[in-house]
């Protein structure tokens, strides 16, 4: 069973959660600041849904970040996604993914040890 934490349930995060719940072998933990969104998604997905800030180490710990196989930061903020990714590395998560809108941040993300960068702009192109 792969434990995957997704922080930020905008379009990308929600689509990813949808894709992973249709596959076998994934234990999902979803995190978002929007309480209504969390309530709606907790009924929709077979996942632990936590309402809160993914940049808070305590929240990540309660999400089971130390046992996670992957941490995916998909908030609408590049800065928040970088912070979440760095925390993921600090907690020794094997695969850390960050959604970054600014392509100029890709190199910095790699230097910080982020394993994969999702770029909505590049994907659309």
CSV table of C-alpha atoms in Angstrom, one decimal:
chain,number,residue,atom,x,y,z
A,1,UNK,CA,0.0,0.0,0.0
A,2,UNK,CA,1.5,3.4,-1.1
A,3,UNK,CA,0.7,6.3,1.3
A,4,UNK,CA,0.3,9.5,-0.8
A,5,UNK,CA,-0.3,12.9,0.8
A,6,UNK,CA,-1.7,15.6,-1.5
A,7,UNK,CA,-1.6,19.1,-0.1
A,8,UNK,CA,-3.8,21.6,-2.0
A,9,UNK,CA,-7.1,20.5,-3.5
A,10,UNK,CA,-7.5,22.9,-6.4
A,11,UNK,CA,-7.9,21.5,-9.9
A,12,UNK,CA,-4.6,19.6,-10.1
A,13,UNK,CA,-4.8,18.2,-6.6
A,14,UNK,CA,-8.4,17.1,-6.9
A,15,UNK,CA,-7.8,15.5,-10.4
A,16,UNK,CA,-4.8,13.6,-9.0
A,17,UNK,CA,-6.8,12.4,-6.0
A,18,UNK,CA,-9.5,11.2,-8.4
A,19,UNK,CA,-7.0,9.4,-10.6
A,20,UNK,CA,-5.4,7.7,-7.6
A,21,UNK,CA,-8.6,6.6,-5.9
A,22,UNK,CA,-9.5,4.6,-9.1
A,23,UNK,CA,-6.3,2.6,-8.8
A,24,UNK,CA,-5.5,-0.2,-6.3
A,25,UNK,CA,-2.8,0.1,-3.7
A,26,UNK,CA,-3.0,3.8,-2.7
A,27,UNK,CA,-3.8,5.1,0.7
A,28,UNK,CA,-4.6,8.8,0.3
A,29,UNK,CA,-4.4,11.7,2.7
A,30,UNK,CA,-5.8,15.0,1.4
A,31,UNK,CA,-5.0,18.4,2.9
A,32,UNK,CA,-6.6,21.7,2.2
A,33,UNK,CA,-7.3,25.0,4.0
A,34,UNK,CA,-10.8,25.3,2.7
A,35,UNK,CA,-13.1,23.6,5.2
A,36,UNK,CA,-16.1,23.3,2.8
A,37,UNK,CA,-13.9,21.7,0.1
A,38,UNK,CA,-12.6,19.2,2.7
A,39,UNK,CA,-16.1,18.3,3.7
A,40,UNK,CA,-17.2,17.8,0.2
A,41,UNK,CA,-14.2,15.7,-0.8
A,42,UNK,CA,-14.3,13.5,2.3
A,43,UNK,CA,-17.7,12.2,1.0
A,44,UNK,CA,-16.4,11.8,-2.5
A,45,UNK,CA,-13.1,10.0,-1.9
A,46,UNK,CA,-12.0,7.0,0.2
A,47,UNK,CA,-9.3,9.1,1.9
A,48,UNK,CA,-8.3,10.8,5.1
A,49,UNK,CA,-9.2,14.4,4.5
A,50,UNK,CA,-7.6,17.0,6.8
A,51,UNK,CA,-8.6,20.7,7.0
A,52,UNK,CA,-5.5,22.8,7.6
A,53,UNK,CA,-2.3,24.3,6.3
A,54,UNK,CA,0.1,21.9,4.6
A,55,UNK,CA,3.1,24.1,5.6
A,56,UNK,CA,2.5,23.2,9.3
A,57,UNK,CA,4.9,20.4,10.3
A,58,UNK,CA,2.4,19.2,13.0
A,59,UNK,CA,-0.3,18.8,10.4
A,60,UNK,CA,2.0,16.9,8.1
A,61,UNK,CA,2.9,14.6,11.1
A,62,UNK,CA,-0.7,13.9,11.8
A,63,UNK,CA,-1.2,13.1,8.1
A,64,UNK,CA,1.5,10.4,8.6
A,65,UNK,CA,4.2,12.1,6.6
A,66,UNK,CA,6.9,10.0,8.2
A,67,UNK,CA,5.3,6.9,6.7
A,68,UNK,CA,4.4,8.5,3.4
A,69,UNK,CA,5.8,7.2,0.1
A,70,UNK,CA,5.0,10.5,-1.7
A,71,UNK,CA,4.1,14.1,-0.8
A,72,UNK,CA,2.5,16.2,-3.6
A,73,UNK,CA,2.2,19.9,-3.1
A,74,UNK,CA,-0.5,21.3,-5.4
A,75,UNK,CA,-1.7,24.5,-3.7
A,76,UNK,CA,-2.2,27.6,-5.9
A,77,UNK,CA,0.9,29.2,-4.4
A,78,UNK,CA,4.4,28.4,-5.7
A,79,UNK,CA,5.9,29.6,-2.4
A,80,UNK,CA,3.7,27.4,-0.3
A,81,UNK,CA,4.4,24.4,-2.6
A,82,UNK,CA,8.1,25.0,-2.2
A,83,UNK,CA,7.8,25.1,1.6
A,84,UNK,CA,5.7,21.9,1.7
A,85,UNK,CA,8.2,20.2,-0.6
A,86,UNK,CA,11.1,21.2,1.6
A,87,UNK,CA,9.3,19.9,4.7
A,88,UNK,CA,8.7,16.7,2.8
A,89,UNK,CA,12.4,16.3,2.2
A,90,UNK,CA,13.1,17.2,5.9
A,91,UNK,CA,10.7,14.3,6.9
A,92,UNK,CA,12.6,12.0,4.4
A,93,UNK,CA,9.6,11.4,2.1
A,94,UNK,CA,11.0,9.2,-0.8
A,95,UNK,CA,9.1,11.1,-3.6
A,96,UNK,CA,8.3,14.8,-3.3
A,97,UNK,CA,6.4,16.6,-6.1
A,98,UNK,CA,5.7,20.3,-6.3
A,99,UNK,CA,3.3,22.1,-8.7
A,100,UNK,CA,5.1,25.3,-9.8
A,101,UNK,CA,3.6,27.9,-12.1
A,102,UNK,CA,6.8,29.9,-12.5
A,103,UNK,CA,9.2,27.9,-14.6
A,104,UNK,CA,12.1,29.9,-13.2
A,105,UNK,CA,11.6,28.1,-9.9
A,106,UNK,CA,12.3,24.6,-11.4
A,107,UNK,CA,16.0,24.8,-10.9
A,108,UNK,CA,15.7,26.0,-7.3
A,109,UNK,CA,13.2,23.2,-6.6
A,110,UNK,CA,15.7,20.6,-8.0
A,111,UNK,CA,18.5,22.1,-5.9
A,112,UNK,CA,16.3,21.7,-2.8
A,113,UNK,CA,15.8,18.0,-3.6
A,114,UNK,CA,12.3,18.1,-5.1
A,115,UNK,CA,12.0,14.9,-7.2
A,116,UNK,CA,9.4,16.1,-9.7
A,117,UNK,CA,7.9,19.4,-10.7
A,118,UNK,CA,4.5,19.7,-12.2
A,119,UNK,CA,4.1,22.8,-14.4
A,120,UNK,CA,0.5,23.4,-15.5
A,121,UNK,CA,1.7,25.9,-18.1
A,122,UNK,CA,4.2,23.5,-19.7
A,123,UNK,CA,1.6,20.7,-19.6
A,124,UNK,CA,-0.9,22.9,-21.4
A,125,UNK,CA,1.7,23.7,-24.1
